[in-house]
Amino acid sequence: MTSSQHHAAPVGRFAPSPTGRMHLGNVFAALISWLSARKKGGKWILRIEDLDPQRSRMEYARQIEDDLDWLGLDWDEGGVDGKGPDGPYCQSLRSDIYEEELEKLRASGLTYPCFCTRADIMATQAPHESDGRMVYAGTCRPARLGGELSLQAGAGRQPRAIRLFVPDTTIRFTDRLFGPQEVNLARHCGDFTVRRGDGAWAYQLAVVADDARMGVTEVVRGCDLLLSSAQQIYLYSLLGYPAPEFAHFPLLCNAAGQRLSKRDSSLSLEQLRKDYTPSHLIGLLAWHAGLLPEPFPISASGLLPLFSWSALPAVKTITTD
């Protein structure tokens, strides 16, 4: 148990990817996560999820910190400079930690090398999920899992991934906003990747290792990651860590009804900081979150007495008109 896990108050986190300037949806995620932790006197961690070396840039990470400062969203641990007892707080510096957790999975006998290309998976998988997720059909899963029997399957070829076996059972959890959830991992995703063949760490393993070791007790994020929670709960169990509470909120959408992305330049912090003060921007988001009756200026700290998960509405459309 790390020092972070001794705190009785909740421990939340914001974990952006430094692949560009934050957009309004990122700010909404940061604000709701910050409010949820601070409401109960908890602490808030800033983790930089820079697993993708081709797209991640340190200047973007610094800009994220500057934007959070501008918004008045302070963090207790983390950031680029990694203040706190459970660092480093940039994922690109945590490979040795992920290796330790992967060794635990290997020791369980539930991992195996996968030699399938993306085309192979698309040609042999079960039908696509409605969100485009590909369900792995278990093509490379050995007849017996564990030890050398798994390693012999590739006949000396370089694997394209290390996969984790998932049983045909249902993961059940209760989300703070979306309520009871039931996910059968075998039908939802199949055996999933924990490390790519090029050595890059898979998101699911990295995020579980990070949240567990940093003592995170509540994960607050957009509902696009709601079903990923089941994979993560499975990993928490295998690795011997308690799972945090999960709270997912509806995504903000643009005028076309599409979820916001870094391609929405009019809703990026670069433009929004020219058009709004921090209090005006937070007031707009608080109104869309159902925390204010109209979008009047307010600070993040001023919202704390008003914050309630029961106030959050269905998906909202955001425009800058």
Coordinates of C-alpha atoms in Angstrom, one line a residue:
M1 CA 0.0 0.0 0.0
T2 CA 1.3 3.4 -1.0
S3 CA 1.2 6.5 1.2
S4 CA -1.6 7.9 -0.9
Q5 CA -3.9 5.0 0.1
H6 CA -3.9 5.9 3.8
H7 CA -6.0 9.0 3.2
A8 CA -9.6 8.6 4.4
A9 CA -10.8 11.4 2.1
P10 CA -11.3 10.6 -1.6
V11 CA -8.4 10.7 -4.0
G12 CA -9.3 11.8 -7.5
R13 CA -7.3 12.3 -10.6
F14 CA -7.2 14.0 -14.0
A15 CA -5.2 12.2 -16.6
P16 CA -5.0 14.0 -19.9
S17 CA -3.0 13.0 -22.9
P18 CA -0.6 15.7 -24.0
T19 CA -1.3 15.4 -27.7
G20 CA -2.6 18.9 -28.3
R21 CA -4.4 21.8 -26.6
M22 CA -7.2 20.9 -24.3
H23 CA -10.7 21.4 -25.6
L24 CA -13.9 22.3 -23.7
G25 CA -14.7 18.6 -23.1
N26 CA -11.4 18.1 -21.4
V27 CA -12.0 21.1 -19.2
F28 CA -15.4 19.7 -18.3
A29 CA -13.8 16.4 -17.3
A30 CA -11.2 18.2 -15.2
L31 CA -13.8 20.4 -13.5
I32 CA -16.2 17.6 -12.6
S33 CA -13.3 15.4 -11.3
W34 CA -11.9 18.3 -9.3
L35 CA -15.3 19.2 -7.8
S36 CA -16.0 15.6 -6.9
A37 CA -12.8 15.2 -5.0
R38 CA -12.7 18.6 -3.4
K39 CA -16.4 18.4 -2.3
K40 CA -15.4 15.8 0.3
G41 CA -12.1 17.4 1.2
G42 CA -10.1 15.0 -0.9
K43 CA -7.0 15.4 -3.0
W44 CA -6.6 15.7 -6.7
I45 CA -3.8 14.2 -8.8
L46 CA -2.6 15.4 -12.2
R47 CA -1.2 12.5 -14.2
I48 CA 0.3 13.0 -17.7
E49 CA -0.7 10.0 -19.9
D50 CA 2.0 10.3 -22.5
L51 CA 2.2 6.6 -23.6
D52 CA 2.1 7.5 -27.3
P53 CA 5.6 8.9 -28.1
Q54 CA 4.6 9.9 -31.6
R55 CA 1.8 12.2 -30.6
S56 CA 2.7 13.3 -27.0
R57 CA 4.7 16.5 -26.5
M58 CA 6.0 18.0 -23.3
E59 CA 5.1 21.5 -24.4
Y60 CA 1.4 20.3 -24.5
A61 CA 1.8 18.9 -21.0
R62 CA 3.1 22.3 -19.8
Q63 CA 0.2 24.0 -21.5
I64 CA -2.3 21.7 -19.8
E65 CA -0.8 22.8 -16.5
D66 CA -1.0 26.4 -17.4
D67 CA -4.6 26.0 -18.5
L68 CA -5.6 24.3 -15.2
D69 CA -3.9 27.1 -13.3
W70 CA -5.8 29.7 -15.4
L71 CA -9.1 27.9 -14.5
G72 CA -8.2 27.7 -10.8
L73 CA -8.1 23.9 -10.7
D74 CA -5.2 23.1 -8.4
W75 CA -3.6 19.7 -7.9
D76 CA -2.0 18.2 -4.9
E77 CA 0.3 15.7 -6.6
G78 CA 1.7 15.1 -10.1
G79 CA 2.2 17.2 -13.1
V80 CA 5.3 17.3 -15.3
D81 CA 7.6 18.0 -12.4
G82 CA 6.1 15.1 -10.5
K83 CA 5.6 16.4 -7.0
G84 CA 4.3 13.8 -4.6
P85 CA 5.2 10.4 -3.1
D86 CA 3.9 8.1 -5.8
G87 CA 5.6 9.4 -8.9
P88 CA 6.8 9.8 -11.5
Y89 CA 3.5 11.1 -12.7
C90 CA 4.3 11.0 -16.5
Q91 CA 3.4 7.5 -17.9
S92 CA 6.5 7.6 -20.2
L93 CA 8.6 7.4 -17.0
R94 CA 6.7 4.5 -15.4
S95 CA 7.7 1.6 -17.6
D96 CA 9.5 -0.3 -14.8
I97 CA 6.2 -0.1 -12.8
Y98 CA 4.2 -1.5 -15.7
E99 CA 6.8 -4.3 -16.1
E100 CA 6.3 -5.3 -12.5
E101 CA 2.6 -5.5 -12.9
L102 CA 2.9 -7.5 -16.2
E103 CA 5.1 -10.0 -14.4
K104 CA 2.3 -10.6 -11.9
L105 CA 0.0 -11.4 -14.8
R106 CA 2.6 -13.6 -16.4
A107 CA 2.9 -15.5 -13.1
S108 CA -0.8 -16.1 -13.1
G109 CA -0.5 -18.0 -16.4
L110 CA -3.2 -15.9 -18.0
T111 CA -1.1 -14.1 -20.6
Y112 CA 0.0 -15.3 -24.0
P113 CA 1.7 -13.9 -27.2
C114 CA -0.6 -12.9 -30.0
F115 CA 0.7 -12.9 -33.6
C116 CA -2.5 -11.5 -35.3
T117 CA -2.4 -8.4 -37.5
R118 CA -5.2 -5.9 -37.3
A119 CA -6.5 -7.3 -40.6
D120 CA -6.4 -10.8 -39.1
I121 CA -8.5 -9.7 -36.2
M122 CA -11.0 -7.9 -38.4
A123 CA -11.4 -11.0 -40.6
T124 CA -11.9 -13.5 -37.8
Q125 CA -13.5 -11.6 -35.0
A126 CA -17.1 -11.7 -33.7
P127 CA -19.3 -8.9 -35.1
H128 CA -18.3 -5.4 -34.3
E129 CA -19.6 -3.7 -31.3
S130 CA -21.9 -0.8 -32.0
D131 CA -19.1 1.6 -31.0
G132 CA -16.7 0.1 -33.5
R133 CA -14.8 -1.9 -30.9
M134 CA -13.2 -5.1 -32.2
V135 CA -13.9 -8.3 -30.3
Y136 CA -10.8 -10.6 -30.3
A137 CA -11.8 -14.1 -31.3
G138 CA -9.0 -15.9 -29.4
T139 CA -7.1 -17.0 -32.5
C140 CA -3.7 -17.2 -30.8
R141 CA -5.0 -18.4 -27.4
P142 CA -3.2 -21.7 -26.6
A143 CA -5.1 -24.8 -25.7
R144 CA -3.4 -24.6 -22.3
L145 CA -2.4 -21.3 -20.7
G146 CA 0.7 -20.7 -18.7
G147 CA 4.5 -21.0 -18.8
E148 CA 6.3 -22.3 -21.9
L149 CA 3.2 -23.8 -23.4
S150 CA 2.1 -20.3 -24.2
L151 CA 5.4 -19.2 -25.5
Q152 CA 5.8 -22.0 -28.0
A153 CA 2.7 -21.0 -30.1
G154 CA 4.6 -18.5 -32.3
A155 CA 7.4 -20.8 -33.4
G156 CA 10.0 -18.1 -32.9
R157 CA 8.1 -15.3 -34.5
Q158 CA 7.9 -11.8 -33.0
P159 CA 4.5 -11.4 -31.3
R160 CA 2.5 -8.4 -32.2
A161 CA 1.0 -8.2 -28.7
I162 CA 0.8 -9.8 -25.3
R163 CA -2.8 -10.6 -24.5
L164 CA -4.6 -11.4 -21.3
F165 CA -7.2 -14.2 -21.1
V166 CA -10.6 -13.2 -20.0
P167 CA -13.2 -15.7 -18.8
D168 CA -16.8 -16.0 -20.0
T169 CA -18.1 -14.4 -16.9
T170 CA -19.9 -11.1 -16.2
I171 CA -18.3 -8.2 -14.4
R172 CA -20.8 -6.2 -12.3
F173 CA -20.3 -2.8 -10.9
T174 CA -22.3 0.3 -10.0
D175 CA -21.4 3.6 -11.6
R176 CA -22.2 6.7 -9.6
L177 CA -24.2 8.3 -12.4
F178 CA -25.1 5.5 -14.8
G179 CA -26.1 3.0 -12.1
P180 CA -25.7 -0.8 -12.2
Q181 CA -23.6 -2.2 -15.1
E182 CA -23.0 -5.8 -16.3
V183 CA -20.3 -6.5 -18.9
N184 CA -19.3 -9.9 -20.2
L185 CA -15.7 -9.4 -21.2
A186 CA -15.6 -12.4 -23.5
R187 CA -18.4 -10.9 -25.6
H188 CA -17.4 -7.3 -25.1
C189 CA -13.8 -7.4 -26.1
G190 CA -12.3 -10.8 -25.8
D191 CA -8.8 -11.4 -24.6
F192 CA -7.3 -7.9 -24.6
T193 CA -3.8 -6.5 -25.1
V194 CA -1.7 -5.5 -22.1
R195 CA 1.5 -4.8 -24.1
R196 CA 2.1 -4.2 -27.8
G197 CA 4.7 -6.1 -29.8
D198 CA 6.8 -2.9 -30.2
G199 CA 7.0 -2.6 -26.4
A200 CA 4.4 0.1 -26.0
W201 CA 2.1 -0.4 -22.9
A202 CA -1.6 -0.8 -23.4
Y203 CA -3.9 1.8 -21.8
Q204 CA -5.8 -0.7 -19.7
L205 CA -2.8 -2.0 -17.8
A206 CA -1.1 1.4 -17.4
V207 CA -4.1 3.1 -16.0
V208 CA -4.8 0.3 -13.5
A209 CA -1.2 0.2 -12.4
D210 CA -1.2 4.0 -12.0
D211 CA -4.5 4.5 -10.2
A212 CA -3.7 1.6 -7.9
R213 CA -0.2 2.7 -7.0
M214 CA -1.2 6.4 -6.6
G215 CA -4.0 5.4 -4.2
V216 CA -6.8 6.7 -6.5
T217 CA -10.2 5.9 -4.9
E218 CA -12.5 7.5 -7.4
V219 CA -12.2 7.6 -11.2
V220 CA -14.3 10.4 -12.8
R221 CA -14.3 10.6 -16.6
G222 CA -16.5 10.6 -19.7
C223 CA -19.0 7.9 -20.4
D224 CA -17.0 6.8 -23.5
L225 CA -14.9 4.9 -21.1
L226 CA -17.7 3.4 -19.1
L227 CA -17.3 -0.1 -20.5
S228 CA -13.5 0.0 -20.1
S229 CA -14.2 -0.1 -16.3
A230 CA -15.0 -3.8 -16.5
Q231 CA -11.6 -4.6 -18.1
Q232 CA -10.0 -2.5 -15.4
I233 CA -11.9 -4.1 -12.6
Y234 CA -10.8 -7.5 -13.9
L235 CA -7.2 -6.3 -13.9
Y236 CA -7.5 -4.9 -10.3
S237 CA -8.7 -8.3 -9.1
L238 CA -5.8 -10.2 -10.8
L239 CA -3.2 -7.7 -9.6
G240 CA -4.5 -7.8 -6.0
Y241 CA -5.6 -4.1 -5.7
P242 CA -9.0 -2.8 -4.6
A243 CA -10.9 -1.2 -7.4
P244 CA -11.9 2.5 -7.1
E245 CA -15.4 3.9 -7.4
F246 CA -16.3 4.8 -10.9
A247 CA -18.3 7.9 -12.0
H248 CA -18.9 8.6 -15.7
F249 CA -20.6 11.7 -17.0
P250 CA -22.3 12.3 -20.4
L251 CA -20.0 13.7 -23.1
L252 CA -20.3 17.3 -24.3
C253 CA -21.2 17.5 -28.0
N254 CA -20.8 20.2 -30.6
A255 CA -23.7 21.8 -32.6
A256 CA -23.6 18.8 -35.0
G257 CA -24.2 16.4 -32.1
Q258 CA -20.7 15.0 -32.3
R259 CA -18.5 14.5 -29.2
L260 CA -15.9 17.2 -28.8
S261 CA -12.3 16.5 -30.0
K262 CA -9.1 18.4 -30.4
R263 CA -10.2 19.1 -34.0
D264 CA -12.8 21.5 -32.7
S265 CA -10.4 24.5 -32.8
S266 CA -13.2 27.0 -31.8
L267 CA -13.6 25.1 -28.6
S268 CA -9.9 24.7 -27.8
L269 CA -8.4 26.5 -24.8
E270 CA -6.3 28.6 -27.2
Q271 CA -9.5 30.2 -28.5
L272 CA -11.6 30.0 -25.4
R273 CA -9.0 31.9 -23.3
K274 CA -9.3 34.8 -25.8
D275 CA -13.1 34.8 -25.6
Y276 CA -13.8 34.1 -22.0
T277 CA -12.6 34.8 -18.5
P278 CA -12.1 31.7 -16.3
S279 CA -15.2 32.5 -14.3
H280 CA -17.3 33.0 -17.4
L281 CA -16.1 29.6 -18.8
I282 CA -16.6 27.7 -15.6
G283 CA -20.1 29.3 -15.3
L284 CA -21.0 28.1 -18.7
L285 CA -19.9 24.5 -17.9
A286 CA -21.6 24.6 -14.5
W287 CA -24.9 25.6 -16.2
H288 CA -24.5 22.7 -18.7
A289 CA -23.8 20.4 -15.7
G290 CA -27.1 21.5 -14.1
L291 CA -25.3 23.2 -11.2
L292 CA -26.4 26.7 -12.1
P293 CA -29.8 27.9 -13.3
E294 CA -28.1 30.1 -15.9
P295 CA -24.5 30.6 -17.1
F296 CA -23.3 33.4 -14.8
P297 CA -19.6 33.8 -13.8
I298 CA -18.4 31.8 -10.9
S299 CA -15.0 30.3 -9.7
A300 CA -14.3 26.6 -9.4
S301 CA -14.1 26.9 -5.7
G302 CA -17.4 28.8 -5.6
L303 CA -19.1 25.8 -7.2
L304 CA -18.1 23.4 -4.4
P305 CA -21.2 24.1 -2.2
L306 CA -23.4 23.5 -5.3
F307 CA -21.9 20.3 -6.7
S308 CA -24.0 17.2 -6.8
W309 CA -23.8 14.2 -9.0
S310 CA -27.6 14.1 -9.1
A311 CA -27.6 17.4 -10.9
L312 CA -25.7 16.2 -14.0
P313 CA -28.0 16.0 -17.1
A314 CA -28.0 14.0 -20.3
V315 CA -25.6 14.9 -23.2
K316 CA -25.5 18.6 -23.8
T317 CA -24.7 20.5 -26.9
I318 CA -21.9 23.1 -26.6
T319 CA -21.6 26.1 -28.9
T320 CA -19.7 29.4 -28.6
D321 CA -22.4 31.5 -30.3

